[in-house]
Amino acid sequence: MLVAIILFLIINMEKIQDITKMKQYVLSIISDNYNEGCGVMVGDMFITAGHVIYKCINPSIRWNGKKIPLINPIVFHNDENISESYDIAVYSVPNANSPLVLSNIVPEKDDVLKSCSWRMLGEEYVECNAVVNGLKEGNYYAADTDKQLKSGSSGSPVFLNGEVVGILCAGNCNDDNTPCNTEWPLNLCVFLSSKVILGLLGTNCGKQ
């Protein structure tokens, strides 16, 4: 029993250390039309929001010093305004070997998530906390961030206990710091659940 407890603590300490280093797995998306957005490398996959890719011309990322074109997604949906659908793009990146994993849990109210992203086409790093506020609809949940996340942060991950628990798909803060919807908090953000992404990947694999 003691050995099991020690192993549990070691594993969770490693996850916390991963959080402090997680920005190396969060990548800015490059495109010919300079559309802002980012995503995260999870295992041998790059995951971002579908609407980011939809707005990009010839999107790509840089990984291990190499330019990787984002073509032929294994999962792609660009349904931004339908809560029962998806805003997601997933690409296979063979031998990426990221240690990050998708969580199979949905965060609960008052859970404190860690968000990190790159804005200004990779020049500005943004890290903040996101407190789950209990609002859920369809495949998405909402959280209030302690920094304003704008368009360039779309597609970025949030973490809980060292695992990816969601992808940022929408926020209530315009680039001019005004709210998209005046009835909502300015720092409200909406995330596609990682549990939903796992389900999509399982369905997709089953069709291959």
Short mmCIF file of C-alpha atoms in Angstrom, two decimals:
data_model
loop_
_atom_site.label_atom_id
_atom_site.label_comp_id
_atom_site.label_asym_id
_atom_site.label_seq_id
_atom_site.Cartn_x
_atom_site.Cartn_y
_atom_site.Cartn_z
CA MET A 1 0.00 0.00 0.00
CA LEU A 2 2.81 2.40 0.91
CA VAL A 3 4.55 1.72 -2.42
CA ALA A 4 1.32 2.46 -4.28
CA ILE A 5 0.91 5.78 -2.45
CA ILE A 6 4.50 6.79 -3.22
CA LEU A 7 4.05 5.91 -6.90
CA PHE A 8 0.82 7.96 -6.99
CA LEU A 9 2.60 10.99 -5.51
CA ILE A 10 5.52 10.65 -7.92
CA ILE A 11 3.18 10.46 -10.93
CA ASN A 12 1.27 13.55 -9.84
CA MET A 13 4.48 15.46 -9.10
CA GLU A 14 5.59 14.66 -12.66
CA LYS A 15 2.32 16.02 -14.00
CA ILE A 16 2.77 19.26 -12.06
CA GLN A 17 6.26 19.57 -13.48
CA ASP A 18 4.81 19.01 -16.94
CA ILE A 19 2.45 21.95 -16.36
CA THR A 20 5.39 24.27 -15.76
CA LYS A 21 6.90 23.10 -19.05
CA MET A 22 3.70 22.71 -21.03
CA LYS A 23 4.15 25.74 -23.25
CA GLN A 24 6.67 23.83 -25.38
CA TYR A 25 3.75 21.63 -26.54
CA VAL A 26 1.46 24.59 -27.25
CA LEU A 27 2.19 25.81 -30.75
CA SER A 28 1.24 28.88 -32.73
CA ILE A 29 -0.32 28.15 -36.13
CA ILE A 30 1.40 29.67 -39.16
CA SER A 31 -0.60 30.59 -42.25
CA ASP A 32 -0.22 32.57 -45.47
CA ASN A 33 -2.93 35.00 -44.38
CA TYR A 34 -1.52 35.49 -40.85
CA ASN A 35 -4.66 34.24 -39.13
CA GLU A 36 -4.03 33.93 -35.40
CA GLY A 37 -4.56 30.70 -33.48
CA CYS A 38 -2.73 27.91 -31.72
CA GLY A 39 -3.08 24.30 -30.67
CA VAL A 40 -1.48 21.58 -28.61
CA MET A 41 0.62 18.50 -29.35
CA VAL A 42 -0.86 15.47 -27.58
CA GLY A 43 0.99 12.20 -28.13
CA ASP A 44 1.37 11.95 -31.91
CA MET A 45 -1.49 14.36 -32.64
CA PHE A 46 -1.83 18.12 -33.04
CA ILE A 47 -5.20 19.41 -31.81
CA THR A 48 -6.76 22.82 -32.38
CA ALA A 49 -10.15 24.45 -33.00
CA GLY A 50 -11.80 23.79 -36.36
CA HIS A 51 -12.68 27.45 -36.91
CA VAL A 52 -9.00 28.42 -36.68
CA ILE A 53 -8.06 26.03 -39.49
CA TYR A 54 -11.09 27.06 -41.54
CA LYS A 55 -9.89 30.68 -41.55
CA CYS A 56 -6.26 29.82 -42.37
CA ILE A 57 -4.69 29.64 -45.82
CA ASN A 58 -2.06 26.87 -45.94
CA PRO A 59 -1.83 26.36 -42.15
CA SER A 60 1.27 24.78 -40.64
CA ILE A 61 3.20 24.47 -37.39
CA ARG A 62 6.87 24.23 -36.45
CA TRP A 63 7.80 21.17 -34.42
CA ASN A 64 11.34 20.09 -33.55
CA GLY A 65 12.70 22.64 -35.99
CA LYS A 66 10.61 21.39 -38.92
CA LYS A 67 7.68 22.99 -40.70
CA ILE A 68 4.71 20.62 -40.71
CA PRO A 69 1.80 21.44 -43.06
CA LEU A 70 -1.61 20.90 -41.49
CA ILE A 71 -3.33 18.84 -44.18
CA ASN A 72 -5.61 15.81 -44.20
CA PRO A 73 -7.03 16.06 -40.67
CA ILE A 74 -8.14 12.81 -39.05
CA VAL A 75 -10.98 14.77 -37.42
CA PHE A 76 -12.40 18.10 -38.60
CA HIS A 77 -15.55 19.98 -37.61
CA ASN A 78 -16.23 23.70 -37.90
CA ASP A 79 -19.55 24.03 -36.11
CA GLU A 80 -18.90 27.04 -33.87
CA ASN A 81 -22.45 27.88 -32.87
CA ILE A 82 -24.00 24.45 -32.30
CA SER A 83 -23.54 23.17 -28.75
CA GLU A 84 -24.30 19.56 -29.71
CA SER A 85 -21.71 19.59 -32.49
CA TYR A 86 -17.96 20.26 -32.55
CA ASP A 87 -15.31 22.90 -33.25
CA ILE A 88 -12.22 20.72 -33.59
CA ALA A 89 -9.37 19.77 -35.91
CA VAL A 90 -6.96 16.90 -35.21
CA TYR A 91 -3.89 16.02 -37.27
CA SER A 92 -1.59 13.03 -37.12
CA VAL A 93 2.05 13.96 -36.46
CA PRO A 94 4.03 10.69 -36.55
CA ASN A 95 6.78 10.40 -33.94
CA ALA A 96 5.87 13.66 -32.22
CA ASN A 97 6.05 11.82 -28.89
CA SER A 98 4.47 14.54 -26.78
CA PRO A 99 3.95 13.32 -23.18
CA LEU A 100 0.62 15.17 -22.93
CA VAL A 101 -2.62 13.18 -22.84
CA LEU A 102 -6.33 13.93 -23.16
CA SER A 103 -8.29 13.53 -19.94
CA ASN A 104 -11.45 11.41 -19.88
CA ILE A 105 -13.08 13.58 -17.21
CA VAL A 106 -15.14 16.77 -17.48
CA PRO A 107 -14.04 19.49 -15.02
CA GLU A 108 -16.49 20.32 -12.25
CA LYS A 109 -17.64 23.71 -10.96
CA ASP A 110 -14.85 25.61 -9.14
CA ASP A 111 -12.07 23.45 -10.58
CA VAL A 112 -9.07 25.66 -11.36
CA LEU A 113 -7.60 24.93 -14.79
CA LYS A 114 -4.35 26.21 -16.25
CA SER A 115 -4.52 27.87 -19.67
CA CYS A 116 -1.56 28.69 -21.88
CA SER A 117 -1.47 30.05 -25.41
CA TRP A 118 0.51 32.11 -27.90
CA ARG A 119 -0.83 35.30 -29.43
CA MET A 120 0.56 37.77 -31.97
CA LEU A 121 1.64 34.84 -34.19
CA GLY A 122 3.76 33.30 -31.46
CA GLU A 123 5.34 36.47 -30.08
CA GLU A 124 3.19 36.88 -26.95
CA TYR A 125 2.85 34.06 -24.40
CA VAL A 126 -0.31 34.10 -22.27
CA GLU A 127 -0.71 31.95 -19.17
CA CYS A 128 -3.63 32.18 -16.77
CA ASN A 129 -6.04 30.35 -14.50
CA ALA A 130 -9.52 29.39 -15.65
CA VAL A 131 -12.11 28.70 -12.96
CA VAL A 132 -14.91 26.42 -14.13
CA ASN A 133 -18.18 28.27 -13.47
CA GLY A 134 -20.60 25.38 -13.79
CA LEU A 135 -22.13 26.43 -17.11
CA LYS A 136 -22.34 23.47 -19.50
CA GLU A 137 -24.16 23.03 -22.78
CA GLY A 138 -23.84 20.07 -25.12
CA ASN A 139 -20.18 19.25 -25.72
CA TYR A 140 -18.87 22.41 -24.09
CA TYR A 141 -18.26 23.90 -20.65
CA ALA A 142 -17.40 27.44 -19.56
CA ALA A 143 -14.79 28.97 -17.26
CA ASP A 144 -13.83 32.46 -16.10
CA THR A 145 -10.20 33.34 -16.78
CA ASP A 146 -8.04 35.75 -14.78
CA LYS A 147 -6.64 37.20 -18.02
CA GLN A 148 -8.48 38.20 -21.15
CA LEU A 149 -8.12 35.52 -23.83
CA LYS A 150 -8.65 36.90 -27.32
CA SER A 151 -8.78 35.51 -30.85
CA GLY A 152 -5.13 34.42 -31.03
CA SER A 153 -5.64 32.04 -28.11
CA SER A 154 -8.31 30.03 -29.96
CA GLY A 155 -7.45 26.34 -30.15
CA SER A 156 -5.24 26.42 -27.05
CA PRO A 157 -5.54 23.82 -24.26
CA VAL A 158 -6.53 23.95 -20.63
CA PHE A 159 -4.97 21.56 -18.13
CA LEU A 160 -6.07 19.86 -14.93
CA ASN A 161 -3.70 17.61 -12.99
CA GLY A 162 -1.25 17.64 -15.87
CA GLU A 163 -3.76 16.45 -18.49
CA VAL A 164 -5.52 18.31 -21.30
CA VAL A 165 -9.19 18.74 -20.31
CA GLY A 166 -10.38 21.01 -23.10
CA ILE A 167 -9.67 23.18 -26.13
CA LEU A 168 -10.56 26.89 -26.22
CA CYS A 169 -13.22 27.47 -28.87
CA ALA A 170 -14.75 30.83 -27.93
CA GLY A 171 -14.34 33.79 -25.61
CA ASN A 172 -16.42 36.81 -24.69
CA CYS A 173 -13.60 39.34 -25.10
CA ASN A 174 -13.16 41.11 -28.42
CA ASP A 175 -9.71 42.24 -29.50
CA ASP A 176 -10.64 45.80 -28.45
CA ASN A 177 -11.42 44.58 -24.90
CA THR A 178 -15.19 44.94 -25.29
CA PRO A 179 -17.55 42.02 -24.57
CA CYS A 180 -19.09 40.05 -27.42
CA ASN A 181 -22.17 39.66 -25.24
CA THR A 182 -22.75 42.35 -22.61
CA GLU A 183 -24.82 39.96 -20.48
CA TRP A 184 -21.83 37.67 -19.90
CA PRO A 185 -18.60 38.28 -17.96
CA LEU A 186 -15.83 39.72 -20.12
CA ASN A 187 -13.45 36.88 -19.22
CA LEU A 188 -15.88 34.03 -19.88
CA CYS A 189 -14.42 31.38 -22.18
CA VAL A 190 -15.90 28.23 -23.69
CA PHE A 191 -14.03 24.95 -24.07
CA LEU A 192 -14.71 21.76 -26.00
CA SER A 193 -14.43 18.90 -23.54
CA SER A 194 -11.46 16.54 -23.91
CA LYS A 195 -13.82 13.66 -23.12
CA VAL A 196 -15.81 14.58 -26.22
CA ILE A 197 -12.58 14.73 -28.28
CA LEU A 198 -11.65 11.24 -27.07
CA GLY A 199 -15.06 10.02 -28.21
CA LEU A 200 -14.57 11.59 -31.63
CA LEU A 201 -11.15 9.99 -32.00
CA GLY A 202 -12.55 6.61 -31.02
CA THR A 203 -15.38 6.92 -33.53
CA ASN A 204 -12.96 8.05 -36.23
CA CYS A 205 -10.61 5.13 -35.56
CA GLY A 206 -13.53 2.77 -35.74
CA LYS A 207 -14.33 3.97 -39.26
CA GLN A 208 -10.85 3.38 -40.58
#
